[in-house]
């Protein structure tokens, strides 16, 4: 039991907050906002806290709240076996979008964007909560968005290497925009938070219709990442793409391309990534990454019945093409490595 003050003490001030934005959405009185210091803060101007405990109860990072085993049972009807390193799933394939426009802007095989476009075009969701880019000079700074059409999804595609509090958009979508069916594309920690809201039957949770998770080893503090890029002579507005491969961080820009060793970037990884054991977005309907597939293709892990139905439709209706995975072992190995690094993995 707690209120926002307790949440601040137990999660936010301890650097455990994963910036999911869920507490903002679950507060019935609009008391919480995303602060300029990049963390949730009490917005005293908008109302008075009624100590209702919703923000505390809805935070997946409060000690003892999120339990992988319970969530496995809730989503898949059973706990995972010890050898199910990637979490429970039905099928793993390599896939890519068929639409050239998607492939032009996508990070890898454009599967995340293709799924989202399909959901909107077939009217299976009303909007897609995901991560867009801030306009102007800081245009790689991630920002939460609700995409409503293909154009918005294309401009959001590609990986931004920091995190935005996307679940604060849940309230905007459901209450302000009156959208009943929302897909979520997010990092493993964002998918965990969304699933946690479903498991505790938070008021807004029924609107979460489909979850698409991205693989994630780690993330980088935006201000420090952009300082590093500028120090290498590249203006942020000239950056075309960032990517991680072969133990290196690659930045492609209009002026020149640079490569930085991931070891050199260790000190700009946010504190909250240090105890994260989820590499392959283990609780999404469908998880997508690049690891294990050839360049330009995505590795796709289909986990739930809903995910399987959706993915089959995408293939049948010609949105995507599929082939066998090139290297499943490397995905399993990366997942194992991430879990081993985590000290407080909850079973
Ligand atoms: C921080 C980060 C770390 C990653 N680490 C790995 C890794 O270690 N191994 C691996 O195989 N893959 C990793 N990925 C996933 C990979 O970069 C691609 O996102 C994934 O392969 C999907 O490619 P796609 O072509 O299908 O995506 P696209 O079709 O280009 O769509 C990407 C979608 O992801 C959303 N998105 C972009 N940036 C973010 C963000 N910061 N937070 C939440 N959503 C975002 C976009 O809004 C878009 O909807 C990482 C992604 C991110 C953002
Ligand atoms: S709900 Fe999310 S944003 Fe809010 S404190 Fe918890 S982890 Fe941070
Ligand atoms: S009103 Fe409830 S949800 Fe909002 S800040 Fe206070 S305790 Fe948290
Ligand atoms: S490493 Fe974990 S906590 Fe950090 S951004 Fe990735 S999924 Fe979130």
GROMACS .gro file of C-alpha atoms and ligand atoms in nm:
model
  424
    1UNK     CA    1   0.000   0.000   0.000
    2UNK     CA    2   0.131   0.344  -0.086
    3UNK     CA    3   0.073   0.673  -0.260
    4UNK     CA    4   0.286   0.882  -0.494
    5UNK     CA    5   0.521   0.978  -0.211
    6UNK     CA    6   0.584   0.612  -0.138
    7UNK     CA    7   0.636   0.548  -0.510
    8UNK     CA    8   0.893   0.827  -0.519
    9UNK     CA    9   1.079   0.685  -0.219
   10UNK     CA   10   1.070   0.319  -0.318
   11UNK     CA   11   1.107   0.339  -0.696
   12UNK     CA   12   1.179   0.679  -0.849
   13UNK     CA   13   1.449   0.811  -0.615
   14UNK     CA   14   1.615   0.469  -0.611
   15UNK     CA   15   1.665   0.480  -0.991
   16UNK     CA   16   1.436   0.179  -1.040
   17UNK     CA   17   1.173   0.363  -1.247
   18UNK     CA   18   1.186   0.232  -1.606
   19UNK     CA   19   1.010   0.543  -1.743
   20UNK     CA   20   0.704   0.350  -1.855
   21UNK     CA   21   0.456   0.630  -1.774
   22UNK     CA   22   0.192   0.393  -1.633
   23UNK     CA   23   0.157   0.584  -1.305
   24UNK     CA   24   0.057   0.894  -1.501
   25UNK     CA   25  -0.221   0.704  -1.676
   26UNK     CA   26  -0.361   0.527  -1.372
   27UNK     CA   27  -0.392   0.837  -1.154
   28UNK     CA   28  -0.765   0.916  -1.163
   29UNK     CA   29  -0.700   1.282  -1.080
   30UNK     CA   30  -0.429   1.380  -1.331
   31UNK     CA   31  -0.193   1.448  -1.041
   32UNK     CA   32   0.119   1.303  -1.202
   33UNK     CA   33   0.308   1.439  -1.500
   34UNK     CA   34   0.633   1.363  -1.678
   35UNK     CA   35   0.888   1.608  -1.537
   36UNK     CA   36   1.157   1.798  -1.722
   37UNK     CA   37   1.405   1.599  -1.513
   38UNK     CA   38   1.282   1.291  -1.702
   39UNK     CA   39   1.087   1.121  -1.427
   40UNK     CA   40   0.730   1.120  -1.298
   41UNK     CA   41   0.647   1.408  -1.065
   42UNK     CA   42   0.346   1.522  -0.872
   43UNK     CA   43   0.178   1.803  -1.065
   44UNK     CA   44   0.046   2.004  -0.771
   45UNK     CA   45  -0.114   2.263  -1.002
   46UNK     CA   46  -0.363   2.015  -1.142
   47UNK     CA   47  -0.517   1.868  -0.832
   48UNK     CA   48  -0.465   1.727  -0.489
   49UNK     CA   49  -0.356   1.372  -0.425
   50UNK     CA   50  -0.637   1.168  -0.266
   51UNK     CA   51  -0.401   0.896  -0.151
   52UNK     CA   52  -0.599   0.648  -0.354
   53UNK     CA   53  -0.286   0.423  -0.405
   54UNK     CA   54  -0.355   0.362  -0.778
   55UNK     CA   55  -0.012   0.491  -0.887
   56UNK     CA   56   0.170   0.275  -0.635
   57UNK     CA   57  -0.042  -0.031  -0.708
   58UNK     CA   58   0.003   0.014  -1.086
   59UNK     CA   59   0.382   0.036  -1.084
   60UNK     CA   60   0.548  -0.286  -1.196
   61UNK     CA   61   0.876  -0.178  -1.032
   62UNK     CA   62   0.757  -0.172  -0.672
   63UNK     CA   63   0.930  -0.459  -0.494
   64UNK     CA   64   0.715  -0.772  -0.506
   65UNK     CA   65   0.466  -0.641  -0.762
   66UNK     CA   66   0.587  -0.800  -1.085
   67UNK     CA   67   0.632  -1.175  -1.078
   68UNK     CA   68   0.735  -1.348  -1.403
   69UNK     CA   69   0.582  -1.678  -1.292
   70UNK     CA   70   0.244  -1.522  -1.217
   71UNK     CA   71   0.244  -1.340  -1.548
   72UNK     CA   72   0.338  -1.656  -1.737
   73UNK     CA   73   0.043  -1.830  -1.575
   74UNK     CA   74  -0.189  -1.537  -1.648
   75UNK     CA   75  -0.088  -1.513  -2.017
   76UNK     CA   76   0.007  -1.866  -2.116
   77UNK     CA   77  -0.174  -2.078  -1.858
   78UNK     CA   78   0.149  -2.221  -1.716
   79UNK     CA   79   0.488  -2.120  -1.578
   80UNK     CA   80   0.784  -2.153  -1.814
   81UNK     CA   81   1.018  -2.450  -1.790
   82UNK     CA   82   1.381  -2.393  -1.689
   83UNK     CA   83   1.503  -2.444  -2.047
   84UNK     CA   84   1.256  -2.190  -2.194
   85UNK     CA   85   1.519  -1.920  -2.202
   86UNK     CA   86   1.329  -1.697  -2.444
   87UNK     CA   87   1.007  -1.723  -2.248
   88UNK     CA   88   0.703  -1.918  -2.367
   89UNK     CA   89   0.635  -1.906  -2.741
   90UNK     CA   90   0.469  -2.089  -3.026
   91UNK     CA   91   0.695  -2.017  -3.319
   92UNK     CA   92   1.014  -1.828  -3.419
   93UNK     CA   93   1.081  -1.718  -3.776
   94UNK     CA   94   1.268  -1.459  -3.979
   95UNK     CA   95   1.036  -1.222  -4.161
   96UNK     CA   96   1.027  -0.893  -4.344
   97UNK     CA   97   0.765  -0.651  -4.471
   98UNK     CA   98   0.680  -0.665  -4.842
   99UNK     CA   99   0.600  -0.294  -4.869
  100UNK     CA  100   0.911  -0.114  -5.004
  101UNK     CA  101   0.808   0.207  -4.829
  102UNK     CA  102   0.814   0.033  -4.489
  103UNK     CA  103   1.154  -0.125  -4.565
  104UNK     CA  104   1.296   0.215  -4.663
  105UNK     CA  105   1.237   0.359  -4.315
  106UNK     CA  106   1.244   0.050  -4.094
  107UNK     CA  107   1.519  -0.049  -3.854
  108UNK     CA  108   1.537  -0.410  -3.976
  109UNK     CA  109   1.267  -0.608  -4.158
  110UNK     CA  110   0.996  -0.354  -4.082
  111UNK     CA  111   0.785  -0.616  -3.904
  112UNK     CA  112   0.685  -0.391  -3.613
  113UNK     CA  113   0.562  -0.124  -3.853
  114UNK     CA  114   0.395  -0.375  -4.089
  115UNK     CA  115   0.198  -0.529  -3.801
  116UNK     CA  116   0.089  -0.184  -3.678
  117UNK     CA  117  -0.016  -0.071  -4.026
  118UNK     CA  118  -0.212  -0.394  -4.075
  119UNK     CA  119  -0.393  -0.348  -3.742
  120UNK     CA  120  -0.498   0.005  -3.836
  121UNK     CA  121  -0.590  -0.077  -4.198
  122UNK     CA  122  -0.804  -0.374  -4.094
  123UNK     CA  123  -0.963  -0.164  -3.819
  124UNK     CA  124  -0.848  -0.407  -3.551
  125UNK     CA  125  -0.721  -0.121  -3.336
  126UNK     CA  126  -0.800   0.251  -3.312
  127UNK     CA  127  -0.444   0.363  -3.249
  128UNK     CA  128  -0.091   0.242  -3.183
  129UNK     CA  129   0.096   0.365  -2.878
  130UNK     CA  130   0.462   0.379  -2.967
  131UNK     CA  131   0.774   0.594  -2.971
  132UNK     CA  132   0.815   0.881  -3.213
  133UNK     CA  133   1.092   1.136  -3.251
  134UNK     CA  134   1.096   1.490  -3.115
  135UNK     CA  135   1.105   1.750  -3.392
  136UNK     CA  136   1.402   1.978  -3.457
  137UNK     CA  137   1.758   1.952  -3.333
  138UNK     CA  138   1.687   1.687  -3.076
  139UNK     CA  139   1.500   1.485  -3.333
  140UNK     CA  140   1.628   1.148  -3.207
  141UNK     CA  141   1.489   1.213  -2.861
  142UNK     CA  142   1.211   0.957  -2.820
  143UNK     CA  143   0.861   1.080  -2.743
  144UNK     CA  144   0.540   0.889  -2.669
  145UNK     CA  145   0.285   0.899  -2.950
  146UNK     CA  146  -0.045   0.745  -3.054
  147UNK     CA  147  -0.014   0.674  -3.426
  148UNK     CA  148  -0.343   0.668  -3.617
  149UNK     CA  149  -0.226   0.609  -3.976
  150UNK     CA  150   0.050   0.469  -4.196
  151UNK     CA  151   0.222   0.807  -4.236
  152UNK     CA  152   0.262   0.846  -3.859
  153UNK     CA  153   0.386   0.490  -3.824
  154UNK     CA  154   0.643   0.534  -4.101
  155UNK     CA  155   0.781   0.848  -3.942
  156UNK     CA  156   0.805   0.667  -3.606
  157UNK     CA  157   0.981   0.360  -3.747
  158UNK     CA  158   1.349   0.293  -3.674
  159UNK     CA  159   1.512   0.250  -3.333
  160UNK     CA  160   1.569   0.539  -3.097
  161UNK     CA  161   1.819   0.437  -2.829
  162UNK     CA  162   1.649   0.581  -2.526
  163UNK     CA  163   1.310   0.534  -2.368
  164UNK     CA  164   0.993   0.744  -2.364
  165UNK     CA  165   0.708   0.708  -2.110
  166UNK     CA  166   0.470   0.565  -2.370
  167UNK     CA  167   0.211   0.429  -2.127
  168UNK     CA  168   0.118   0.782  -2.022
  169UNK     CA  169  -0.058   0.781  -2.363
  170UNK     CA  170  -0.298   0.512  -2.245
  171UNK     CA  171  -0.505   0.769  -2.059
  172UNK     CA  172  -0.489   1.022  -2.347
  173UNK     CA  173  -0.605   0.750  -2.586
  174UNK     CA  174  -0.888   0.607  -2.379
  175UNK     CA  175  -1.019   0.914  -2.195
  176UNK     CA  176  -0.937   1.215  -2.414
  177UNK     CA  177  -0.950   1.054  -2.760
  178UNK     CA  178  -1.210   0.788  -2.672
  179UNK     CA  179  -1.012   0.506  -2.834
  180UNK     CA  180  -1.115   0.164  -2.704
  181UNK     CA  181  -0.860  -0.057  -2.878
  182UNK     CA  182  -0.492   0.030  -2.862
  183UNK     CA  183  -0.186  -0.164  -2.974
  184UNK     CA  184   0.140  -0.107  -2.792
  185UNK     CA  185   0.484  -0.132  -2.948
  186UNK     CA  186   0.748  -0.117  -2.680
  187UNK     CA  187   1.064  -0.236  -2.514
  188UNK     CA  188   1.048  -0.541  -2.285
  189UNK     CA  189   1.012  -0.322  -1.972
  190UNK     CA  190   0.725  -0.129  -2.132
  191UNK     CA  191   0.549  -0.451  -2.230
  192UNK     CA  192   0.594  -0.583  -1.875
  193UNK     CA  193   0.433  -0.271  -1.738
  194UNK     CA  194   0.141  -0.298  -1.981
  195UNK     CA  195   0.092  -0.665  -1.894
  196UNK     CA  196   0.112  -0.587  -1.525
  197UNK     CA  197  -0.171  -0.335  -1.567
  198UNK     CA  198  -0.375  -0.608  -1.739
  199UNK     CA  199  -0.302  -0.859  -1.467
  200UNK     CA  200  -0.409  -0.628  -1.185
  201UNK     CA  201  -0.716  -0.527  -1.391
  202UNK     CA  202  -0.635  -0.157  -1.395
  203UNK     CA  203  -0.928   0.050  -1.527
  204UNK     CA  204  -0.761   0.142  -1.858
  205UNK     CA  205  -0.612  -0.201  -1.923
  206UNK     CA  206  -0.900  -0.345  -2.133
  207UNK     CA  207  -0.801  -0.101  -2.409
  208UNK     CA  208  -0.465  -0.276  -2.449
  209UNK     CA  209  -0.553  -0.498  -2.742
  210UNK     CA  210  -0.220  -0.616  -2.886
  211UNK     CA  211   0.137  -0.592  -2.756
  212UNK     CA  212   0.440  -0.593  -2.987
  213UNK     CA  213   0.771  -0.614  -2.798
  214UNK     CA  214   1.121  -0.525  -2.921
  215UNK     CA  215   1.432  -0.715  -2.814
  216UNK     CA  216   1.652  -0.506  -2.588
  217UNK     CA  217   1.999  -0.556  -2.440
  218UNK     CA  218   2.026  -0.207  -2.296
  219UNK     CA  219   1.950   0.157  -2.358
  220UNK     CA  220   2.141   0.487  -2.342
  221UNK     CA  221   2.071   0.818  -2.167
  222UNK     CA  222   1.961   1.051  -2.448
  223UNK     CA  223   2.152   1.361  -2.335
  224UNK     CA  224   2.474   1.169  -2.294
  225UNK     CA  225   2.427   0.978  -2.619
  226UNK     CA  226   2.364   1.297  -2.816
  227UNK     CA  227   2.668   1.462  -2.647
  228UNK     CA  228   2.880   1.167  -2.757
  229UNK     CA  229   2.749   1.197  -3.113
  230UNK     CA  230   2.814   1.574  -3.120
  231UNK     CA  231   3.163   1.518  -2.978
  232UNK     CA  232   3.228   1.304  -3.285
  233UNK     CA  233   3.142   1.599  -3.510
  234UNK     CA  234   2.787   1.494  -3.603
  235UNK     CA  235   2.487   1.721  -3.565
  236UNK     CA  236   2.186   1.528  -3.426
  237UNK     CA  237   1.962   1.656  -3.703
  238UNK     CA  238   2.192   1.491  -3.961
  239UNK     CA  239   2.163   1.145  -3.803
  240UNK     CA  240   1.978   0.900  -4.029
  241UNK     CA  241   2.000   0.582  -3.828
  242UNK     CA  242   2.152   0.426  -3.517
  243UNK     CA  243   2.214   0.058  -3.483
  244UNK     CA  244   2.390  -0.198  -3.265
  245UNK     CA  245   2.575  -0.490  -3.420
  246UNK     CA  246   2.893  -0.686  -3.359
  247UNK     CA  247   2.944  -0.534  -3.014
  248UNK     CA  248   2.947  -0.183  -3.162
  249UNK     CA  249   2.713   0.115  -3.176
  250UNK     CA  250   2.686   0.258  -3.529
  251UNK     CA  251   2.568   0.610  -3.612
  252UNK     CA  252   2.490   0.683  -3.977
  253UNK     CA  253   2.453   1.048  -4.076
  254UNK     CA  254   2.444   1.284  -4.375
  255UNK     CA  255   2.798   1.398  -4.295
  256UNK     CA  256   2.982   1.083  -4.185
  257UNK     CA  257   2.928   0.750  -4.010
  258UNK     CA  258   3.088   0.660  -3.679
  259UNK     CA  259   3.125   0.346  -3.471
  260UNK     CA  260   3.170   0.337  -3.094
  261UNK     CA  261   3.258   0.033  -2.888
  262UNK     CA  262   2.970  -0.067  -2.658
  263UNK     CA  263   3.222  -0.100  -2.374
  264UNK     CA  264   3.291   0.275  -2.402
  265UNK     CA  265   2.919   0.341  -2.364
  266UNK     CA  266   2.864   0.142  -2.045
  267UNK     CA  267   2.857   0.454  -1.826
  268UNK     CA  268   2.568   0.606  -2.020
  269UNK     CA  269   2.337   0.307  -1.967
  270UNK     CA  270   2.055   0.414  -1.732
  271UNK     CA  271   2.060   0.263  -1.383
  272UNK     CA  272   1.721   0.099  -1.432
  273UNK     CA  273   1.860  -0.131  -1.704
  274UNK     CA  274   2.101  -0.296  -1.463
  275UNK     CA  275   1.847  -0.534  -1.309
  276UNK     CA  276   1.649  -0.603  -1.626
  277UNK     CA  277   1.649  -0.970  -1.722
  278UNK     CA  278   1.412  -0.953  -2.020
  279UNK     CA  279   1.588  -0.956  -2.356
  280UNK     CA  280   1.323  -1.094  -2.589
  281UNK     CA  281   1.011  -0.909  -2.465
  282UNK     CA  282   0.892  -1.229  -2.303
  283UNK     CA  283   0.536  -1.115  -2.235
  284UNK     CA  284   0.443  -0.960  -2.570
  285UNK     CA  285   0.198  -1.116  -2.814
  286UNK     CA  286   0.474  -1.092  -3.073
  287UNK     CA  287   0.840  -1.002  -3.010
  288UNK     CA  288   1.066  -0.856  -3.280
  289UNK     CA  289   1.444  -0.807  -3.301
  290UNK     CA  290   1.731  -0.818  -3.547
  291UNK     CA  291   1.948  -1.063  -3.362
  292UNK     CA  292   1.957  -1.407  -3.528
  293UNK     CA  293   1.838  -1.298  -3.874
  294UNK     CA  294   2.026  -1.175  -4.182
  295UNK     CA  295   2.050  -0.799  -4.245
  296UNK     CA  296   1.721  -0.648  -4.351
  297UNK     CA  297   1.516  -0.925  -4.187
  298UNK     CA  298   1.355  -0.939  -3.844
  299UNK     CA  299   1.356  -1.221  -3.592
  300UNK     CA  300   0.997  -1.274  -3.485
  301UNK     CA  301   0.884  -1.467  -3.177
  302UNK     CA  302   0.512  -1.544  -3.181
  303UNK     CA  303   0.395  -1.609  -2.829
  304UNK     CA  304   0.019  -1.597  -2.780
  305UNK     CA  305  -0.285  -1.728  -2.972
  306UNK     CA  306  -0.366  -1.369  -3.059
  307UNK     CA  307  -0.012  -1.314  -3.187
  308UNK     CA  308  -0.027  -1.631  -3.398
  309UNK     CA  309  -0.360  -1.539  -3.554
  310UNK     CA  310  -0.238  -1.190  -3.634
  311UNK     CA  311   0.091  -1.307  -3.782
  312UNK     CA  312  -0.082  -1.572  -3.996
  313UNK     CA  313  -0.320  -1.306  -4.132
  314UNK     CA  314  -0.030  -1.077  -4.218
  315UNK     CA  315   0.137  -1.355  -4.416
  316UNK     CA  316  -0.185  -1.470  -4.588
  317UNK     CA  317  -0.277  -1.115  -4.688
  318UNK     CA  318   0.066  -1.050  -4.837
  319UNK     CA  319   0.194  -0.793  -4.587
  320UNK     CA  320   0.505  -0.994  -4.496
  321UNK     CA  321   0.728  -1.277  -4.616
  322UNK     CA  322   0.873  -1.546  -4.393
  323UNK     CA  323   1.174  -1.777  -4.389
  324UNK     CA  324   1.349  -2.003  -4.138
  325UNK     CA  325   1.565  -1.836  -3.873
  326UNK     CA  326   1.933  -1.819  -3.950
  327UNK     CA  327   2.074  -1.835  -3.599
  328UNK     CA  328   1.839  -1.914  -3.312
  329UNK     CA  329   2.134  -2.005  -3.086
  330UNK     CA  330   2.260  -1.647  -3.077
  331UNK     CA  331   1.920  -1.518  -2.962
  332UNK     CA  332   1.906  -1.780  -2.686
  333UNK     CA  333   2.261  -1.699  -2.585
  334UNK     CA  334   2.195  -1.323  -2.566
  335UNK     CA  335   1.886  -1.385  -2.359
  336UNK     CA  336   2.079  -1.613  -2.123
  337UNK     CA  337   2.359  -1.358  -2.087
  338UNK     CA  338   2.117  -1.081  -1.998
  339UNK     CA  339   1.940  -1.296  -1.741
  340UNK     CA  340   2.267  -1.408  -1.585
  341UNK     CA  341   2.372  -1.045  -1.538
  342UNK     CA  342   2.062  -0.977  -1.339
  343UNK     CA  343   2.104  -1.022  -0.970
  344UNK     CA  344   1.746  -1.004  -0.854
  345UNK     CA  345   1.557  -1.208  -1.116
  346UNK     CA  346   1.220  -1.292  -0.969
  347UNK     CA  347   1.097  -1.639  -1.040
  348LIG     C1  348   1.665   0.068  -2.721
  348LIG     C2  349   1.656  -0.050  -2.813
  348LIG     C3  350   1.743  -0.158  -2.795
  348LIG     C4  351   1.736  -0.269  -2.880
  348LIG     N1  352   1.822  -0.374  -2.861
  348LIG     C5  353   1.816  -0.480  -2.943
  348LIG     C6  354   1.905  -0.590  -2.926
  348LIG     O1  355   1.988  -0.590  -2.836
  348LIG     N2  356   1.893  -0.696  -3.012
  348LIG     C7  357   1.801  -0.699  -3.112
  348LIG     O2  358   1.795  -0.796  -3.188
  348LIG     N3  359   1.715  -0.597  -3.129
  348LIG     C8  360   1.720  -0.488  -3.048
  348LIG     N4  361   1.633  -0.384  -3.065
  348LIG     C9  362   1.523  -0.398  -3.163
  348LIG    C10  363   1.563  -0.353  -3.302
  348LIG     O3  364   1.644  -0.237  -3.299
  348LIG    C11  365   1.435  -0.323  -3.383
  348LIG     O4  366   1.353  -0.232  -3.312
  348LIG    C12  367   1.355  -0.448  -3.408
  348LIG     O5  368   1.436  -0.541  -3.478
  348LIG    C13  369   1.230  -0.416  -3.493
  348LIG     O6  370   1.272  -0.385  -3.621
  348LIG     P1  371   1.164  -0.348  -3.731
  348LIG     O7  372   1.236  -0.318  -3.859
  348LIG     O8  373   1.057  -0.450  -3.728
  348LIG     O9  374   1.108  -0.214  -3.666
  348LIG     P2  375   1.040  -0.089  -3.735
  348LIG    O10  376   0.941  -0.135  -3.835
  348LIG    O11  377   1.145   0.009  -3.775
  348LIG    O12  378   0.958  -0.030  -3.612
  348LIG    C14  379   1.021   0.003  -3.493
  348LIG    C15  380   0.915   0.033  -3.392
  348LIG    O13  381   0.981   0.048  -3.266
  348LIG    C16  382   0.942   0.169  -3.207
  348LIG     N5  383   1.055   0.222  -3.132
  348LIG    C17  384   1.165   0.282  -3.180
  348LIG     N6  385   1.247   0.320  -3.081
  348LIG    C18  386   1.186   0.283  -2.967
  348LIG    C19  387   1.219   0.296  -2.830
  348LIG     N7  388   1.329   0.354  -2.790
  348LIG     N8  389   1.134   0.249  -2.739
  348LIG    C20  390   1.018   0.189  -2.777
  348LIG     N9  391   0.981   0.172  -2.905
  348LIG    C21  392   1.063   0.220  -2.999
  348LIG    C22  393   0.905   0.262  -3.322
  348LIG    O14  394   0.816   0.360  -3.280
  348LIG    C23  395   0.843   0.162  -3.419
  348LIG    O15  396   0.707   0.145  -3.391
  348LIG    C24  397   1.640  -0.271  -2.984
  348LIG    C25  398   1.554  -0.161  -3.002
  348LIG    C26  399   1.562  -0.052  -2.919
  348LIG    C27  400   1.469   0.064  -2.941
  349LIG     S1  401   0.476   0.326  -1.311
  349LIG    FE1  402   0.647   0.335  -1.457
  349LIG     S2  403   0.693   0.556  -1.476
  349LIG    FE2  404   0.571   0.531  -1.289
  349LIG     S3  405   0.721   0.508  -1.126
  349LIG    FE3  406   0.666   0.301  -1.193
  349LIG     S4  407   0.820   0.250  -1.348
  349LIG    FE4  408   0.828   0.471  -1.318
  350LIG     S1  409  -0.451   1.051  -0.645
  350LIG    FE1  410  -0.396   0.837  -0.623
  350LIG     S2  411  -0.295   0.781  -0.818
  350LIG    FE2  412  -0.301   1.004  -0.805
  350LIG     S3  413  -0.106   1.064  -0.718
  350LIG    FE3  414  -0.250   1.044  -0.548
  350LIG     S4  415  -0.225   0.833  -0.477
  350LIG    FE4  416  -0.132   0.847  -0.679
  351LIG     S1  417   1.739  -0.304  -2.080
  351LIG    FE1  418   1.541  -0.352  -1.987
  351LIG     S2  419   1.492  -0.178  -1.859
  351LIG    FE2  420   1.654  -0.111  -2.000
  351LIG     S3  421   1.539  -0.022  -2.172
  351LIG    FE3  422   1.582  -0.237  -2.223
  351LIG     S4  423   1.397  -0.347  -2.156
  351LIG    FE4  424   1.393  -0.145  -2.056
   0.00000   0.00000   0.00000
